[in-house]
mmCIF file of C-alpha atoms and ligand atoms in Angstrom:
data_model
loop_
_atom_site.group_PDB
_atom_site.id
_atom_site.type_symbol
_atom_site.label_atom_id
_atom_site.label_comp_id
_atom_site.label_asym_id
_atom_site.label_seq_id
_atom_site.Cartn_x
_atom_site.Cartn_y
_atom_site.Cartn_z
ATOM 1 C CA MET A 1 12.128 -1.260 -17.438
ATOM 2 C CA THR A 2 12.939 2.101 -15.835
ATOM 3 C CA ARG A 3 16.503 3.248 -16.373
ATOM 4 C CA THR A 4 17.701 5.136 -13.286
ATOM 5 C CA VAL A 5 20.550 7.654 -13.458
ATOM 6 C CA ILE A 6 22.392 8.862 -10.355
ATOM 7 C CA THR A 7 24.668 11.872 -10.019
ATOM 8 C CA PHE A 8 26.373 13.722 -7.169
ATOM 9 C CA GLY A 9 27.430 17.267 -6.467
ATOM 10 C CA THR A 10 27.553 20.166 -4.055
ATOM 11 C CA PHE A 11 25.532 22.480 -6.320
ATOM 12 C CA ASP A 12 26.474 25.508 -4.215
ATOM 13 C CA VAL A 13 25.540 28.934 -5.648
ATOM 14 C CA PHE A 14 23.545 27.057 -8.294
ATOM 15 C CA HIS A 15 24.502 28.093 -11.852
ATOM 16 C CA VAL A 16 23.937 27.092 -15.467
ATOM 17 C CA GLY A 17 26.857 24.602 -15.456
ATOM 18 C CA HIS A 18 25.005 22.700 -12.720
ATOM 19 C CA LEU A 19 21.751 22.856 -14.676
ATOM 20 C CA ARG A 20 23.397 21.558 -17.877
ATOM 21 C CA VAL A 21 24.969 18.540 -16.186
ATOM 22 C CA ILE A 22 21.640 17.681 -14.530
ATOM 23 C CA GLU A 23 19.774 17.998 -17.843
ATOM 24 C CA ARG A 24 22.329 15.852 -19.674
ATOM 25 C CA ALA A 25 22.352 13.255 -16.893
ATOM 26 C CA ALA A 26 18.532 13.043 -16.934
ATOM 27 C CA ALA A 27 18.562 12.555 -20.709
ATOM 28 C CA LEU A 28 20.505 9.302 -20.221
ATOM 29 C CA GLY A 29 17.586 7.574 -18.492
ATOM 30 C CA ASP A 30 13.985 7.762 -17.264
ATOM 31 C CA ARG A 31 14.582 8.843 -13.673
ATOM 32 C CA LEU A 32 17.344 11.038 -12.171
ATOM 33 C CA VAL A 33 18.383 10.725 -8.536
ATOM 34 C CA VAL A 34 20.792 13.366 -7.190
ATOM 35 C CA GLY A 35 23.071 13.055 -4.170
ATOM 36 C CA VAL A 36 23.689 16.543 -2.764
ATOM 37 C CA SER A 37 26.867 16.638 -0.720
ATOM 38 C CA ALA A 38 26.493 17.350 2.974
ATOM 39 C CA ASP A 39 27.935 20.501 4.581
ATOM 40 C CA ALA A 40 30.279 18.348 6.674
ATOM 41 C CA LEU A 41 31.512 16.482 3.577
ATOM 42 C CA ASN A 42 32.256 19.817 1.898
ATOM 43 C CA LEU A 43 34.170 21.091 4.858
ATOM 44 C CA ARG A 44 36.290 17.923 4.821
ATOM 45 C CA LYS A 45 36.729 17.979 1.029
ATOM 46 C CA LYS A 46 37.197 21.686 0.281
ATOM 47 C CA GLY A 47 38.094 23.176 3.660
ATOM 48 C CA ARG A 48 35.205 25.654 3.574
ATOM 49 C CA GLU A 49 31.492 25.791 4.338
ATOM 50 C CA PRO A 50 29.235 26.076 1.278
ATOM 51 C CA VAL A 51 27.476 29.444 0.830
ATOM 52 C CA PHE A 52 24.081 27.695 0.938
ATOM 53 C CA SER A 53 23.280 25.039 3.526
ATOM 54 C CA GLU A 54 22.650 21.413 2.586
ATOM 55 C CA ARG A 55 18.904 21.935 3.184
ATOM 56 C CA GLU A 56 18.821 24.926 0.840
ATOM 57 C CA ARG A 57 20.940 23.184 -1.832
ATOM 58 C CA MET A 58 18.742 20.076 -1.645
ATOM 59 C CA ALA A 59 15.575 22.193 -1.965
ATOM 60 C CA ILE A 60 16.924 23.949 -5.094
ATOM 61 C CA VAL A 61 17.975 20.692 -6.790
ATOM 62 C CA ALA A 62 14.726 18.908 -5.821
ATOM 63 C CA ALA A 63 12.683 21.681 -7.464
ATOM 64 C CA LEU A 64 14.271 21.110 -10.890
ATOM 65 C CA LYS A 65 12.060 19.500 -13.504
ATOM 66 C CA PRO A 66 14.570 16.787 -14.585
ATOM 67 C CA VAL A 67 15.146 15.634 -10.962
ATOM 68 C CA SER A 68 13.010 12.796 -9.560
ATOM 69 C CA GLU A 69 14.587 12.458 -6.116
ATOM 70 C CA VAL A 70 17.360 13.971 -3.974
ATOM 71 C CA PHE A 71 19.241 12.645 -0.968
ATOM 72 C CA LEU A 72 22.107 13.807 1.220
ATOM 73 C CA GLU A 73 25.546 12.483 0.214
ATOM 74 C CA GLU A 74 27.370 12.031 3.512
ATOM 75 C CA SER A 75 30.589 10.445 2.242
ATOM 76 C CA LEU A 76 32.435 9.966 -1.052
ATOM 77 C CA GLU A 77 33.189 6.405 0.029
ATOM 78 C CA LEU A 78 29.500 5.438 0.105
ATOM 79 C CA LYS A 79 28.955 5.727 -3.688
ATOM 80 C CA ARG A 80 28.494 1.973 -4.111
ATOM 81 C CA ASP A 81 25.849 1.881 -1.336
ATOM 82 C CA TYR A 82 23.968 4.835 -2.804
ATOM 83 C CA ILE A 83 24.010 3.226 -6.274
ATOM 84 C CA ARG A 84 22.507 0.049 -4.780
ATOM 85 C CA THR A 85 19.975 1.835 -2.554
ATOM 86 C CA TYR A 86 18.572 3.873 -5.452
ATOM 87 C CA HIS A 87 18.853 1.003 -7.973
ATOM 88 C CA ALA A 88 20.908 3.168 -10.309
ATOM 89 C CA ASP A 89 21.771 1.813 -13.746
ATOM 90 C CA VAL A 90 24.059 4.711 -14.662
ATOM 91 C CA LEU A 91 26.421 6.868 -12.592
ATOM 92 C CA VAL A 92 27.050 10.279 -14.172
ATOM 93 C CA MET A 93 29.837 12.615 -13.051
ATOM 94 C CA GLY A 94 31.424 15.714 -14.565
ATOM 95 C CA ASP A 95 34.749 15.047 -16.242
ATOM 96 C CA ASP A 96 36.615 16.823 -13.431
ATOM 97 C CA TRP A 97 36.080 13.403 -11.762
ATOM 98 C CA LYS A 98 37.209 11.408 -14.824
ATOM 99 C CA GLY A 99 38.560 7.970 -13.880
ATOM 100 C CA ARG A 100 37.777 8.401 -10.167
ATOM 101 C CA PHE A 101 34.738 6.136 -10.134
ATOM 102 C CA ASP A 102 35.682 3.576 -12.780
ATOM 103 C CA ASP A 103 35.645 0.859 -10.111
ATOM 104 C CA MET A 104 31.819 1.212 -9.937
ATOM 105 C CA ALA A 105 31.617 -0.300 -13.431
ATOM 106 C CA ASP A 106 30.792 -3.688 -11.868
ATOM 107 C CA VAL A 107 27.502 -2.343 -10.423
ATOM 108 C CA CYS A 108 26.446 0.215 -13.054
ATOM 109 C CA GLU A 109 27.469 2.044 -16.192
ATOM 110 C CA VAL A 110 29.835 4.973 -15.471
ATOM 111 C CA VAL A 111 29.642 8.118 -17.632
ATOM 112 C CA TYR A 112 31.715 11.316 -17.337
ATOM 113 C CA LEU A 113 30.220 14.384 -19.018
ATOM 114 C CA PRO A 114 32.274 17.396 -20.131
ATOM 115 C CA ARG A 115 31.967 20.401 -17.805
ATOM 116 C CA THR A 116 30.348 23.595 -19.061
ATOM 117 C CA PRO A 117 33.280 25.919 -19.769
ATOM 118 C CA ALA A 118 33.985 29.243 -18.059
ATOM 119 C CA ILE A 119 31.653 28.988 -15.053
ATOM 120 C CA SER A 120 32.239 27.785 -11.527
ATOM 121 C CA THR A 121 31.012 28.450 -7.998
ATOM 122 C CA THR A 122 34.500 29.617 -6.989
ATOM 123 C CA ALA A 123 34.688 32.119 -9.886
ATOM 124 C CA LEU A 124 31.187 33.390 -9.050
ATOM 125 C CA ILE A 125 32.061 33.889 -5.382
ATOM 126 C CA GLU A 126 35.217 35.789 -6.406
ATOM 127 C CA LYS A 127 33.285 37.951 -8.861
ATOM 128 C CA ILE A 128 30.530 38.780 -6.370
ATOM 129 C CA SER A 129 33.060 39.482 -3.585
ATOM 130 C CA GLY A 130 34.769 42.003 -5.894
ATOM 131 C CA ILE A 131 31.532 43.889 -6.462
ATOM 132 C CA ALA A 132 30.639 44.264 -2.778
HETATM 133 N N1 LIG B 201 29.750 21.106 -13.383
HETATM 134 C C1 LIG B 201 29.754 21.268 -14.778
HETATM 135 N N2 LIG B 201 30.204 22.450 -15.311
HETATM 136 C C2 LIG B 201 30.635 23.446 -14.505
HETATM 137 C C3 LIG B 201 30.630 23.294 -13.116
HETATM 138 C C4 LIG B 201 30.180 22.103 -12.570
HETATM 139 O O1 LIG B 201 29.368 20.375 -15.541
HETATM 140 N N3 LIG B 201 31.084 24.562 -15.085
HETATM 141 C C5 LIG B 201 29.292 19.833 -12.835
HETATM 142 C C6 LIG B 201 30.388 19.066 -12.094
HETATM 143 O O2 LIG B 201 31.230 18.395 -13.007
HETATM 144 C C7 LIG B 201 29.565 18.126 -11.231
HETATM 145 C C8 LIG B 201 28.299 18.966 -10.918
HETATM 146 O O3 LIG B 201 28.293 20.046 -11.863
HETATM 147 O O4 LIG B 201 29.193 16.975 -11.975
HETATM 148 C C9 LIG B 201 28.338 19.510 -9.512
HETATM 149 O O5 LIG B 201 29.522 20.244 -9.358
HETATM 150 P P1 LIG B 201 30.030 20.624 -7.905
HETATM 151 O O6 LIG B 201 28.928 21.271 -7.163
HETATM 152 O O7 LIG B 201 31.335 21.335 -8.024
HETATM 153 O O8 LIG B 201 30.214 19.185 -7.270
HETATM 154 P P2 LIG B 201 31.455 18.629 -6.473
HETATM 155 O O9 LIG B 201 31.808 19.545 -5.358
HETATM 156 O O10 LIG B 201 32.499 18.240 -7.473
HETATM 157 O O11 LIG B 201 30.806 17.373 -5.767
HETATM 158 O O12 LIG B 201 30.521 12.771 -4.943
HETATM 159 C C10 LIG B 201 31.072 13.805 -5.655
HETATM 160 C C11 LIG B 201 30.793 15.161 -5.116
HETATM 161 O O13 LIG B 201 29.603 15.273 -4.403
HETATM 162 C C12 LIG B 201 30.856 16.117 -6.286
#
């Protein structure tokens, strides 16, 4: 039986922390499906537009070797539907989301992975803005 893993993220200004979580998520199963958060969802959630558009972010994530399939995550509230649609056996999230999706445990296993320290999209944007 194929074990499907699902994970979600914005993956804006793609960096090694993003790569590591995707690699570790993929290692938990046979097939990794990634929900890339929509521009509109980001605007609602973070109050700013991502640097790269949803189409660009999806193209980058889809090109990664450990990723089998990508889709657009339109709402945080639709997690249960996405898990069902993609027949996910495991939901993986970074531990900045620890506890937030425990209620999905009735439809799949829920795993929180530790974040890669000392790197974030926000810090990168600040660093690059300082150089310009
Ligand atoms: N991440 C990580 N280490 C970092 C930075 C990010 O492991 N240094 C992980 C996050 O924990 C997350 C993934 O990379 O699992 C994507 O991070 P973001 O792009 O910041 O995703 P976010 O905006 O939190 O969107 O449904 C949930 C959302 O779509 C998650």
